[in-house]
Amino acid sequence: MSEGGGADLYAALAPIYDDWQASDGMTPFALVTAARLAPVLEREAAAPAPLPRPFSFLEIGCGTGTLLGALRAAQPTWRLAGADASAAMLGVAAGKPGLRRVALARARLEQPLPFARGFDVAGVFYDTLNHLADPPALARAFAALSDVLRPGGLLVFDVTNLLGFERWWRGRNEFSGRRWRISVDARFDPTSRLGRAEVTIAGEERARSFHLIERYLSSADIRGGLTSAGFTVERTEGWAPFTNDVEGKTWWVARLGPKS
Ligand SMILES: C[S@@+](CC[C@H](N)C(=O)[O-])C[C@H]1O[C@@H](n2cnc3c(N)ncnc32)[C@H](O)[C@@H]1O
């Protein structure tokens, strides 16, 4: 990888990402997430808030914008925004008619985010946090998120947990669509806590391979980062996003305390 966060990989994946996510009868992960997230957001939107409406939500690692599109369709009056490290993934999002009124920005999570403070809720989903290099980068990411939320705002995210790395990051998986093939050869090393995958993408051009690294983040790493950024954990629980599969994700909800 020439940049962090799998930038080259996501540049190559972007044009086929939505097709891949819906291939072989799969429900795109972003829609599985949207179904779990919607009631959380609806509760927050209904609660008394110190700031004038509209209710606002920011997703970091929004990729091709599928989750934001589902929210926009269900909640036309909410203020929605998204950011991602990959220009190519954002380019796909920006081309979707349903996302015309969604502010999109290119940004890396572990750096200050290009949004003013004031969002009611921020979300980070589908392994985005597992892409970060180490616990200090995670702590910087939580600090950046705390800077864009209003005091009392909510942070919701999922991470792949140990069970998920052991179950999903092993062996080869193949996916194919009408004009593309993706193969993922993955392994997880519990000592270094790193998942490594060779992702090969074949389309109309020659096949290209990319090396993706994701990190298992322990609950202690996550709690430590949240606390130092001023968050209080409200909820943490195992989540099985796929039917008849393990709770390989952990779903976290944390609230930002008042700024000192
Ligand atoms: C597995 S994809 C998930 C995309 C989308 N959330 C979904 O559910 O389809 C992970 C996304 O995180 C983005 N990403 C990786 N590292 C990032 C970082 N440090 N800051 C912001 N985005 C990042 C990638 O560009 C990619 O779009």
Coordinates of C-alpha atoms and ligand atoms in Angstrom, one line a residue:
M1 CA 0.0 0.0 0.0
S2 CA 1.3 3.4 -0.8
E3 CA -1.0 5.2 1.6
G4 CA -2.6 4.1 4.8
G5 CA -6.2 2.8 5.1
G6 CA -6.0 0.7 1.9
A7 CA -6.2 3.8 -0.3
D8 CA -5.1 1.9 -3.5
L9 CA -7.3 -1.0 -2.7
Y10 CA -10.4 1.3 -2.3
A11 CA -9.5 3.2 -5.5
A12 CA -9.6 -0.1 -7.4
L13 CA -12.7 -1.4 -5.5
A14 CA -14.8 1.8 -5.8
P15 CA -16.3 1.2 -9.3
I16 CA -17.4 -2.3 -8.3
Y17 CA -17.9 -1.9 -4.6
D18 CA -21.7 -1.6 -4.6
D19 CA -22.0 -4.6 -7.0
W20 CA -19.8 -6.7 -4.8
Q21 CA -21.7 -5.8 -1.7
A22 CA -25.0 -6.9 -3.3
S23 CA -23.5 -10.0 -5.1
D24 CA -24.6 -13.6 -4.5
G25 CA -27.8 -12.5 -2.7
M26 CA -25.9 -10.6 0.0
T27 CA -27.4 -7.6 1.7
P28 CA -24.8 -4.7 1.6
F29 CA -23.2 -4.4 4.9
A30 CA -24.1 -0.7 5.0
L31 CA -27.8 -1.6 4.8
V32 CA -27.4 -4.2 7.6
T33 CA -25.8 -1.4 9.6
A34 CA -28.5 1.1 8.7
A35 CA -31.2 -1.2 10.0
R36 CA -29.4 -1.4 13.4
L37 CA -28.5 2.3 13.5
A38 CA -31.9 3.8 12.5
P39 CA -33.7 3.2 15.8
V40 CA -30.7 4.7 17.7
L41 CA -30.8 7.8 15.5
E42 CA -34.6 8.1 15.8
R43 CA -34.4 8.0 19.6
E44 CA -31.7 10.7 19.6
A45 CA -33.7 12.8 17.1
A46 CA -36.8 12.7 19.4
A47 CA -34.8 13.6 22.5
P48 CA -34.7 17.3 23.6
A49 CA -31.5 18.8 22.2
P50 CA -29.6 22.0 23.2
L51 CA -29.1 23.0 19.6
P52 CA -31.7 24.1 17.0
R53 CA -32.9 21.4 14.6
P54 CA -32.4 19.8 12.1
F55 CA -31.1 16.7 13.7
S56 CA -27.6 16.0 12.3
F57 CA -25.6 12.9 11.6
L58 CA -22.0 12.5 10.3
E59 CA -20.6 9.2 9.0
I60 CA -16.8 8.8 8.7
G61 CA -15.7 6.0 6.4
C62 CA -18.9 6.5 4.5
G63 CA -17.4 4.8 1.4
T64 CA -19.9 4.8 -1.5
G65 CA -22.5 6.4 0.7
T66 CA -25.0 3.5 0.9
L67 CA -25.8 4.1 4.6
L68 CA -26.2 7.8 4.1
G69 CA -28.5 7.2 1.1
A70 CA -30.7 4.9 3.1
L71 CA -30.9 7.5 5.9
R72 CA -31.6 10.3 3.4
A73 CA -34.5 8.3 1.9
A74 CA -36.1 7.7 5.3
Q75 CA -35.4 11.1 6.9
P76 CA -35.4 13.9 4.3
T77 CA -35.2 16.7 6.9
W78 CA -32.0 15.5 8.7
R79 CA -28.7 17.1 8.0
L80 CA -26.4 14.4 6.8
A81 CA -22.7 14.5 6.1
G82 CA -20.0 11.9 5.2
A83 CA -16.3 11.7 4.9
D84 CA -13.9 9.1 3.7
A85 CA -10.1 8.7 3.1
S86 CA -10.7 7.4 -0.5
A87 CA -11.4 10.0 -3.2
A88 CA -12.6 7.1 -5.4
M89 CA -15.2 5.8 -2.9
L90 CA -16.4 9.4 -2.3
G91 CA -16.6 9.9 -6.1
V92 CA -19.1 7.0 -6.3
A93 CA -21.1 8.5 -3.4
A94 CA -21.1 12.0 -4.9
G95 CA -22.6 10.6 -8.2
K96 CA -25.7 9.1 -6.4
P97 CA -28.8 11.3 -7.0
G98 CA -30.0 10.4 -3.4
L99 CA -26.9 12.0 -1.9
R100 CA -27.2 15.4 -3.6
R101 CA -28.0 17.2 -0.3
V102 CA -25.4 15.3 1.7
A103 CA -22.1 17.1 2.4
L104 CA -19.2 14.9 1.5
A105 CA -15.5 15.5 2.3
R106 CA -12.3 13.7 1.9
A107 CA -10.7 13.2 5.3
R108 CA -8.7 10.8 7.4
L109 CA -10.3 9.9 10.7
E110 CA -7.1 10.2 12.7
Q111 CA -6.6 13.8 11.7
P112 CA -8.7 16.8 12.5
L113 CA -12.0 16.5 10.5
P114 CA -13.1 19.3 8.1
F115 CA -16.5 19.9 9.9
A116 CA -17.5 22.4 12.5
R117 CA -18.5 21.2 16.0
G118 CA -22.2 20.5 16.4
F119 CA -23.3 17.1 15.1
D120 CA -25.8 15.3 17.2
V121 CA -24.5 11.8 16.3
A122 CA -21.4 10.6 14.5
G123 CA -20.9 7.0 13.2
V124 CA -18.0 4.8 12.0
F125 CA -18.9 1.4 10.6
Y126 CA -17.7 -1.7 8.8
D127 CA -14.1 -2.1 9.9
T128 CA -13.2 1.5 9.3
L129 CA -11.7 1.8 12.7
N130 CA -9.9 -1.5 12.3
H131 CA -8.0 0.1 9.4
L132 CA -6.2 2.4 11.9
A133 CA -2.5 1.7 12.4
D134 CA -2.4 1.4 16.2
P135 CA -4.1 2.4 19.5
P136 CA -2.6 5.9 19.4
A137 CA -4.2 6.4 16.0
L138 CA -7.5 5.2 17.5
A139 CA -7.1 7.7 20.3
R140 CA -6.5 10.5 17.7
A141 CA -9.6 9.4 15.8
F142 CA -11.8 9.6 18.9
A143 CA -10.3 13.0 19.7
A144 CA -11.2 14.1 16.1
L145 CA -14.7 12.8 16.5
S146 CA -15.2 14.5 19.8
D147 CA -14.3 17.8 18.1
V148 CA -17.2 17.6 15.6
L149 CA -19.9 16.4 18.0
R150 CA -22.0 18.8 20.2
P151 CA -21.5 18.4 23.9
G152 CA -23.7 15.4 24.9
G153 CA -23.6 14.1 21.3
L154 CA -23.5 10.4 20.6
L155 CA -20.8 8.3 18.9
V156 CA -21.8 4.9 17.4
F157 CA -19.4 2.5 15.8
D158 CA -18.7 -1.2 15.2
V159 CA -15.3 -3.0 15.1
T160 CA -14.4 -6.5 14.1
N161 CA -13.6 -8.2 17.4
L162 CA -11.4 -11.2 18.1
L163 CA -14.1 -13.7 17.3
G164 CA -14.6 -12.0 13.9
F165 CA -10.9 -11.9 13.1
E166 CA -10.6 -15.6 14.0
R167 CA -13.7 -16.6 12.0
W168 CA -13.6 -14.3 9.0
W169 CA -9.9 -13.6 8.4
R170 CA -8.8 -17.0 7.3
G171 CA -8.5 -18.8 4.0
R172 CA -9.7 -17.7 0.6
N173 CA -13.1 -16.3 -0.4
E174 CA -14.1 -15.6 -4.0
F175 CA -16.8 -13.3 -5.2
S176 CA -17.8 -12.5 -8.8
G177 CA -20.1 -10.3 -10.8
R178 CA -20.8 -9.8 -14.5
R179 CA -17.6 -8.1 -15.3
W180 CA -15.4 -8.6 -12.2
R181 CA -13.9 -11.1 -9.8
I182 CA -12.5 -10.5 -6.3
S183 CA -10.5 -13.0 -4.3
V184 CA -9.6 -12.4 -0.7
D185 CA -6.9 -14.5 0.9
A186 CA -6.8 -13.7 4.6
R187 CA -5.1 -14.7 7.8
F188 CA -5.1 -13.4 11.3
D189 CA -2.1 -13.4 13.6
P190 CA -3.2 -13.1 17.3
T191 CA 0.3 -12.2 18.5
S192 CA 0.6 -9.1 16.4
R193 CA -3.2 -8.7 16.4
L194 CA -3.1 -8.0 12.7
G195 CA -5.3 -9.4 10.0
R196 CA -3.6 -9.4 6.6
A197 CA -5.4 -10.0 3.3
E198 CA -4.3 -10.3 -0.3
V199 CA -7.1 -8.9 -2.3
T200 CA -7.0 -9.6 -6.0
I201 CA -9.4 -7.7 -8.3
A202 CA -9.9 -8.8 -11.9
G203 CA -12.1 -6.8 -14.2
E204 CA -11.9 -5.6 -17.8
E205 CA -8.3 -4.5 -17.1
R206 CA -5.5 -6.9 -15.9
A207 CA -5.9 -8.4 -12.4
R208 CA -4.3 -6.4 -9.6
S209 CA -3.5 -7.4 -6.1
F210 CA -3.5 -5.3 -3.0
H211 CA -2.3 -5.9 0.6
L212 CA -4.9 -5.0 3.2
I213 CA -4.0 -4.8 6.9
E214 CA -6.6 -4.5 9.7
R215 CA -6.0 -4.5 13.4
Y216 CA -7.9 -6.1 16.2
L217 CA -8.6 -3.4 18.8
S218 CA -9.1 -4.7 22.3
S219 CA -12.0 -3.4 24.5
A220 CA -9.3 -1.9 26.7
D221 CA -7.8 0.0 23.7
I222 CA -11.2 1.3 22.8
R223 CA -12.3 2.3 26.3
G224 CA -9.0 4.0 26.9
G225 CA -9.3 6.0 23.7
L226 CA -12.9 6.9 24.3
T227 CA -12.2 8.0 27.9
S228 CA -9.3 10.2 27.0
A229 CA -11.3 11.9 24.3
G230 CA -14.1 12.7 26.8
F231 CA -16.6 10.0 26.0
T232 CA -18.6 7.8 28.4
V233 CA -19.5 4.3 27.2
E234 CA -23.3 3.8 27.2
R235 CA -23.4 0.4 25.5
T236 CA -21.1 -2.3 24.1
E237 CA -22.3 -5.6 22.8
G238 CA -21.5 -8.4 20.5
W239 CA -23.2 -8.2 17.1
A240 CA -23.8 -10.9 14.5
P241 CA -24.4 -8.9 11.2
F242 CA -24.7 -12.1 9.1
T243 CA -27.5 -14.6 9.6
N244 CA -26.4 -17.8 11.4
D245 CA -22.9 -16.5 12.1
V246 CA -20.9 -15.5 15.1
E247 CA -21.0 -12.2 17.0
G248 CA -17.8 -11.2 15.2
K249 CA -18.5 -7.5 15.5
T250 CA -18.8 -5.3 18.6
W251 CA -21.3 -2.5 18.6
W252 CA -20.3 0.5 20.7
V253 CA -22.4 3.6 21.8
A254 CA -20.6 6.4 23.7
R255 CA -21.7 9.9 24.7
L256 CA -19.5 13.0 24.7
G257 CA -19.4 14.8 28.1
P258 CA -19.5 18.5 28.3
K259 CA -16.3 20.2 27.0
S260 CA -14.1 21.5 29.8
Ligands
LIG1 C1 -14.9 -1.6 4.4 S1 -15.1 0.0 3.8 C2 -16.7 0.5 4.5 C3 -17.4 1.5 3.7 C4 -18.8 1.8 4.1 N1 -18.9 2.2 5.5 C5 -19.7 0.6 3.9 O1 -20.3 0.1 4.9 O2 -19.8 0.1 2.8 C6 -14.0 1.0 4.8 C7 -14.0 2.4 4.4 O3 -13.1 3.1 5.3 C8 -12.4 4.1 4.6 N2 -11.2 4.4 5.5 C9 -10.2 3.5 5.8 N3 -9.3 4.1 6.6 C10 -9.8 5.4 6.8 C11 -9.4 6.5 7.6 N4 -8.3 6.5 8.3 N5 -10.2 7.6 7.6 C12 -11.3 7.7 6.9 N6 -11.8 6.6 6.1 C13 -11.0 5.5 6.1 C14 -12.0 3.4 3.3 O4 -11.6 4.3 2.3 C15 -13.4 2.7 3.0 O5 -14.2 3.5 2.3

